[in-house]
mmCIF file of C-alpha atoms in Angstrom:
data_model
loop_
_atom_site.group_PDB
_atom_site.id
_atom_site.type_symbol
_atom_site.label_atom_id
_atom_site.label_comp_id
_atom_site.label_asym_id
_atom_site.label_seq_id
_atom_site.Cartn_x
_atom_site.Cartn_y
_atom_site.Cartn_z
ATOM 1 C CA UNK A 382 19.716 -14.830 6.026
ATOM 2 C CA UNK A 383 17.568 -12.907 4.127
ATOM 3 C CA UNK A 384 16.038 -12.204 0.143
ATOM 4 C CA UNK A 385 17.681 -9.622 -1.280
ATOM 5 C CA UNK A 386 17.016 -8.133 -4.644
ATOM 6 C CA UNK A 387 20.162 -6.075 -6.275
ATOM 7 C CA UNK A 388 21.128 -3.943 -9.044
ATOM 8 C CA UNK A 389 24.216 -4.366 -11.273
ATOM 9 C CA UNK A 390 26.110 -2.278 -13.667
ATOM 10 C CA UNK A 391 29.334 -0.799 -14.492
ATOM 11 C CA UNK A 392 28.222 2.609 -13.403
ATOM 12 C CA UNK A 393 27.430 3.776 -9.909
ATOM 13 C CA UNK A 394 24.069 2.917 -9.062
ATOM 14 C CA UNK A 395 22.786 6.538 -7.853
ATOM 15 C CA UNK A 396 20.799 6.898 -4.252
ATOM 16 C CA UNK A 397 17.473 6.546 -4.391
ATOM 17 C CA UNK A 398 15.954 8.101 -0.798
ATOM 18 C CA UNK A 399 12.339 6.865 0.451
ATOM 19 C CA UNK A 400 10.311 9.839 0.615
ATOM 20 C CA UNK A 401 7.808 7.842 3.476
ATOM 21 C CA UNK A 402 10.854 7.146 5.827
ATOM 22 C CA UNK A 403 13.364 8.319 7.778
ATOM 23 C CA UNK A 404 15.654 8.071 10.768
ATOM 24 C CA UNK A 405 14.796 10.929 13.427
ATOM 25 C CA UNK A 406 16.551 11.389 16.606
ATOM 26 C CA UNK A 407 15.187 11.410 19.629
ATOM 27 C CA UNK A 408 14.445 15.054 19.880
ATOM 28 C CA UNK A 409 12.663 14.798 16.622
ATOM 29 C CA UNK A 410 10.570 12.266 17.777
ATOM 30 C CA UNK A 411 9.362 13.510 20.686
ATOM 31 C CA UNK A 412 8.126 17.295 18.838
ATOM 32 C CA UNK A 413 6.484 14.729 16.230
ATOM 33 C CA UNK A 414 4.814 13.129 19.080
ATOM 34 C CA UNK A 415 6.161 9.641 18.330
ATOM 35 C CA UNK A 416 6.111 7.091 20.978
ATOM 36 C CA UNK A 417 9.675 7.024 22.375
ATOM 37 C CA UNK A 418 11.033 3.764 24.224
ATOM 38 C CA UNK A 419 11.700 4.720 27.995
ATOM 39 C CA UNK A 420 15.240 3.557 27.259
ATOM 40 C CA UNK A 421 15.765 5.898 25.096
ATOM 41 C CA UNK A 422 14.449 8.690 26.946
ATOM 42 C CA UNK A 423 16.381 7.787 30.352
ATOM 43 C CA UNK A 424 19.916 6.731 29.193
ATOM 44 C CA UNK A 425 21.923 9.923 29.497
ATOM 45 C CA UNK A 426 24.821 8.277 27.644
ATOM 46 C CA UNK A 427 22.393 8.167 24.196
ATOM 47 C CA UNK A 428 23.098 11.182 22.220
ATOM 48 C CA UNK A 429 19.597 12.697 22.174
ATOM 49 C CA UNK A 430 20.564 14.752 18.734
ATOM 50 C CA UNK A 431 21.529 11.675 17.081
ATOM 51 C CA UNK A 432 19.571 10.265 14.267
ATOM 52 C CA UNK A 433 18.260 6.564 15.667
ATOM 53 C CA UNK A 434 14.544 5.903 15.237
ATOM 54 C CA UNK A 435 12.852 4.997 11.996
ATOM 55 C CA UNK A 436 10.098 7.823 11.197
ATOM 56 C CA UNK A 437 7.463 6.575 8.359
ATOM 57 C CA UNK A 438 4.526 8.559 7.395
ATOM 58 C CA UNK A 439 2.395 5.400 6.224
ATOM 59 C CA UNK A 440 0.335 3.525 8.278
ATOM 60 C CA UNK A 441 0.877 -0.277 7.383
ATOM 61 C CA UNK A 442 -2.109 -2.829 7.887
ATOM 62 C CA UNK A 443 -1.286 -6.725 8.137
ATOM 63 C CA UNK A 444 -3.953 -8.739 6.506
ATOM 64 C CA UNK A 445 -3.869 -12.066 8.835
ATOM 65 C CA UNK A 446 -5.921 -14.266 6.259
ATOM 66 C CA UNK A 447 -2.960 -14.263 4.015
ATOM 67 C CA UNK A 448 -0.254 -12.830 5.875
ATOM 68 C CA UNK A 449 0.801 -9.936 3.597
ATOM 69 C CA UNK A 450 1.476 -6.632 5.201
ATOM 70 C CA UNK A 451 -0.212 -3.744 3.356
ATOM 71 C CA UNK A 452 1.395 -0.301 3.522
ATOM 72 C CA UNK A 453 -0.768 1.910 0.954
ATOM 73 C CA UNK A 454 0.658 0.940 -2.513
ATOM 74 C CA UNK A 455 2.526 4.152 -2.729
ATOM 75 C CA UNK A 456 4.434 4.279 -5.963
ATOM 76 C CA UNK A 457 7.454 5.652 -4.592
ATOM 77 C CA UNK A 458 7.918 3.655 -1.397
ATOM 78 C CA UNK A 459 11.279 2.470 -1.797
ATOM 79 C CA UNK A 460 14.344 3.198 -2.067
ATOM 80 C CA UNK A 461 17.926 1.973 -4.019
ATOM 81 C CA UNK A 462 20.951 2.187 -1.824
ATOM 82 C CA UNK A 463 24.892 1.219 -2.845
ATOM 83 C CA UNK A 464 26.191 -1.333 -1.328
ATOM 84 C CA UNK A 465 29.421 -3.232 -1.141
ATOM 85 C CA UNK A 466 30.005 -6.572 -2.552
ATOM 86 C CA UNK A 467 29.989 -9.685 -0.097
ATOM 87 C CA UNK A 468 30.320 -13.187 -0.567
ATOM 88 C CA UNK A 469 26.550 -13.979 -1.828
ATOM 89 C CA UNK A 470 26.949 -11.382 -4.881
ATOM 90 C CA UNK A 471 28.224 -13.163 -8.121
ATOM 91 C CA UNK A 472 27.664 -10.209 -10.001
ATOM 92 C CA UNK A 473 31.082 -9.343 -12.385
ATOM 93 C CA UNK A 474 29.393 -5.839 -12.757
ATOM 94 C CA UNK A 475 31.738 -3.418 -10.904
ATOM 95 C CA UNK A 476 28.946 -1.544 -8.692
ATOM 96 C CA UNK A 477 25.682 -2.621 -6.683
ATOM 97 C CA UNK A 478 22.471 -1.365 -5.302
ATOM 98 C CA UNK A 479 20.401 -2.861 -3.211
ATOM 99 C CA UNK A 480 16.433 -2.441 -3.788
ATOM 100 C CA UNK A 481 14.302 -2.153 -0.295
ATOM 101 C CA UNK A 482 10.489 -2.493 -1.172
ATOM 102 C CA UNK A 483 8.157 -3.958 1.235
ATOM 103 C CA UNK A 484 6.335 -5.482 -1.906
ATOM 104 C CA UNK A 485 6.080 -5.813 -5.174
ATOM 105 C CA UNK A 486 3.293 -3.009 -7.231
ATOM 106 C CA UNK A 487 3.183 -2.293 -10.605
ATOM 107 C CA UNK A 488 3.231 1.225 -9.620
ATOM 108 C CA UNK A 489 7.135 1.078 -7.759
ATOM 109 C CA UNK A 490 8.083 -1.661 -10.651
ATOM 110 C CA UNK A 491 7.089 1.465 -13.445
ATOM 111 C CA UNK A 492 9.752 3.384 -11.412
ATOM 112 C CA UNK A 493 11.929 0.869 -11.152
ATOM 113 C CA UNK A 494 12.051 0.164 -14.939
ATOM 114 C CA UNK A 495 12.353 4.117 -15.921
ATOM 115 C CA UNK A 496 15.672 4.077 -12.996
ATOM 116 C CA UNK A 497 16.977 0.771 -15.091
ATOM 117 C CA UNK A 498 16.727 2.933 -18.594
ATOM 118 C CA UNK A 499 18.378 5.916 -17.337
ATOM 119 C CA UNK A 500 21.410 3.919 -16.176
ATOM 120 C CA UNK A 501 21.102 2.235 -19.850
ATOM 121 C CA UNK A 502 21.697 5.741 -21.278
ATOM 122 C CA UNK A 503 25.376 5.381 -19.886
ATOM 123 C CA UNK A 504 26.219 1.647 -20.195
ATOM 124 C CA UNK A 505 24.984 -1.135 -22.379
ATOM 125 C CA UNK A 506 23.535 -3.270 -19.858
ATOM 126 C CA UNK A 507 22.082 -3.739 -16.172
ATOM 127 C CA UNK A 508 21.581 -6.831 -14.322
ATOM 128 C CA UNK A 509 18.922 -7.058 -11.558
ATOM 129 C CA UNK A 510 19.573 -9.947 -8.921
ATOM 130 C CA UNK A 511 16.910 -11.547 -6.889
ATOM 131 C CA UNK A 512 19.036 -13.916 -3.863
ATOM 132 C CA UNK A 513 18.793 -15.455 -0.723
ATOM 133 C CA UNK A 514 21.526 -14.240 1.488
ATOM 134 C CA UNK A 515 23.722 -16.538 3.266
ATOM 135 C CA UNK A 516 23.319 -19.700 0.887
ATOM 136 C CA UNK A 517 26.379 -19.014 -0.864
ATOM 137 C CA UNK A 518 28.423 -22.416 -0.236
ATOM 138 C CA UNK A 519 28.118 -24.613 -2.660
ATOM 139 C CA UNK A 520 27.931 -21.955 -5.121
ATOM 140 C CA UNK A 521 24.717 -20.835 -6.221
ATOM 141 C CA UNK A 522 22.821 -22.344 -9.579
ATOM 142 C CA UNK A 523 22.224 -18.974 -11.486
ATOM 143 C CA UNK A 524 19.306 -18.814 -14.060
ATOM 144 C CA UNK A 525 20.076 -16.028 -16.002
ATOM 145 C CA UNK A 526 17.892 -14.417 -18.433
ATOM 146 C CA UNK A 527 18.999 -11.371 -21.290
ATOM 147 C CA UNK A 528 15.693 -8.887 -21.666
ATOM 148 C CA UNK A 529 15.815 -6.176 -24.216
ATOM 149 C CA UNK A 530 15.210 -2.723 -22.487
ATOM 150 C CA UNK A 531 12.140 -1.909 -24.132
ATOM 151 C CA UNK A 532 10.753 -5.103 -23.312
ATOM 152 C CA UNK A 533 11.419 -4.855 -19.879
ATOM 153 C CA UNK A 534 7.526 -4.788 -18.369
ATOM 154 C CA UNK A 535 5.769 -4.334 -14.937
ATOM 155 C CA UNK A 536 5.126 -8.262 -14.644
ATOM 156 C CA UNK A 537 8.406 -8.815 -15.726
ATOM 157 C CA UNK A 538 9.887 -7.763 -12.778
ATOM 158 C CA UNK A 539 7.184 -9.049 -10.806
ATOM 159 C CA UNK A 540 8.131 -12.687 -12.205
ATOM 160 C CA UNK A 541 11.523 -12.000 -10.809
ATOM 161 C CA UNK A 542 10.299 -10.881 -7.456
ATOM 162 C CA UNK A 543 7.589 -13.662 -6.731
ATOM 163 C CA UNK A 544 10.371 -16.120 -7.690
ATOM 164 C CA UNK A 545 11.155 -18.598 -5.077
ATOM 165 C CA UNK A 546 14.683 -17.895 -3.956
ATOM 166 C CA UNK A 547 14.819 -19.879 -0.361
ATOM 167 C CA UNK A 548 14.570 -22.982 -2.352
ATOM 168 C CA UNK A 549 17.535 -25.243 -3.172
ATOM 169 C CA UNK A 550 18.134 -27.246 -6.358
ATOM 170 C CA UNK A 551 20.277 -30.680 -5.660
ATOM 171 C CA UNK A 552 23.991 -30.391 -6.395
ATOM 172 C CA UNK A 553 24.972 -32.868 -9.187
ATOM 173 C CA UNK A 554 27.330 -35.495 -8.442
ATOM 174 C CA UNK A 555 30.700 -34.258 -9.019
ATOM 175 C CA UNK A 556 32.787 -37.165 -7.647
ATOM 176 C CA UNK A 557 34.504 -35.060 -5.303
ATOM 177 C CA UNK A 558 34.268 -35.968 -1.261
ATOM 178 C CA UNK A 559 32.793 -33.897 1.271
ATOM 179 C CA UNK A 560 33.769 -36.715 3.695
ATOM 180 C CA UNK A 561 35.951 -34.147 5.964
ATOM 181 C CA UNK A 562 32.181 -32.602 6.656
ATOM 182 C CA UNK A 563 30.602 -35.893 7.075
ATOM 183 C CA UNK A 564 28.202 -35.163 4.203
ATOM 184 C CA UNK A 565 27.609 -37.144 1.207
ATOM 185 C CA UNK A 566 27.791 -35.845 -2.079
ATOM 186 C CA UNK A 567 23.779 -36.546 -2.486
ATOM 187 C CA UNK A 568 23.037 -34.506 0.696
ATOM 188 C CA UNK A 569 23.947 -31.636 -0.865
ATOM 189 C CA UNK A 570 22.005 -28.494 -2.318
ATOM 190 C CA UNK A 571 22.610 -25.376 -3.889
ATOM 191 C CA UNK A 572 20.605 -22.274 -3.358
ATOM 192 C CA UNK A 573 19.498 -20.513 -6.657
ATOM 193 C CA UNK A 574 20.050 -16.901 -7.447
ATOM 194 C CA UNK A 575 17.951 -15.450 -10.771
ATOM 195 C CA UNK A 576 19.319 -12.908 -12.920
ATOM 196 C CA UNK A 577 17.780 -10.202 -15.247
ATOM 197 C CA UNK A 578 20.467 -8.801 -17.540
ATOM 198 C CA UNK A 579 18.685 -5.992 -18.963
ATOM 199 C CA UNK A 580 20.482 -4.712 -22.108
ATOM 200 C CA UNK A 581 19.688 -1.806 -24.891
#
């Protein structure tokens, strides 16, 4: 269980690579002087060639006072991958992305926001999910909000980021038993997903 921020639409969601990361095999590794697990090194049944260890070229600092991780505040370090549609994505769009950022900047949001209006060149709106995986029984309470595309800021997108997905709202009494679970209607809670439909 995990927070995962998505992209919707009803046109593919193109690949966006991380230009700071990359899986290298174990060959690779070693000419970029990496520091290779002996495990890797002495298991002849690992195919040496294959791509398996996570390459970055950023040094990342955690700052222990308040537990943030620091990783240079590069405006391009992320990336926006497809993905297929489990049970956590509510989503009616017909394709999704997934957005990996370590943290939020105004500098990756900027990029973000100029991906969001190219895919609003070719379809009249985008959605942009912020979730917590695996807290998708009850169903979710979805906040939804429409944005206009040229409206769509930096600290917009920062709002949706910072917002508190692990929480849980309580479920309203609907009457119904849970009794074959042994829980009470009142012990109940749903998880909240937010939603940013972003339309032209």
């Amino acid at each position: 269980m995990s927070a995962l921020i998505y992209l919707a639409a009803d046109v593919s969601l193109p690949t966006v690579e991380n230009p700071h990361e990359r899986l290298v095999s174990v060959k690779e590794a070693l000419e970029l002087c990496l520091e290779v697990p002996a495990f890797l090194l002495e298991d002849d049944s690992i195919d040496k060639d294959k791509p398996m260890i996570l390459w970055t070229d950023r040094e990342d600092a955690l700052d222990t006072d308040t537990g943030s991780v620091w990783d240079g505040d590069l405006d391009d370090d992320f990336s926006i991958v497809p993905m297929e549609k489990q049970e956590d994505i509510y989503s009616e769009k017909h394709y999704c992305a997934r957005l990996a950022w370590s943290r939020y900047t105004k500098g990756r949001a900027g990029r973000l926001i100029l991906y969001i209006r190219q895919l609003l060149e070719h379809t009249p709106s985008v959605e942009i999910w912020h979730i917590w995986m695996g807290a998708s029984y009850p169903p979710p309470n979805i906040k939804r909000k429409k944005i206009q595309a040229k409206e769509l800021t930096e600290e917009i997108i920062e709002k949706l980021d910072a917002e508190a997905v692990f929480e849980t709202a309580p479920l309203a009494r609907t009457g119904a038993a849970f009794s074959d679970w042994g829980v009470e209607n009142e012990d109940l809670a749903v998880g909240i997903q937010y939603c940013y439909e972003i339309v032209t």
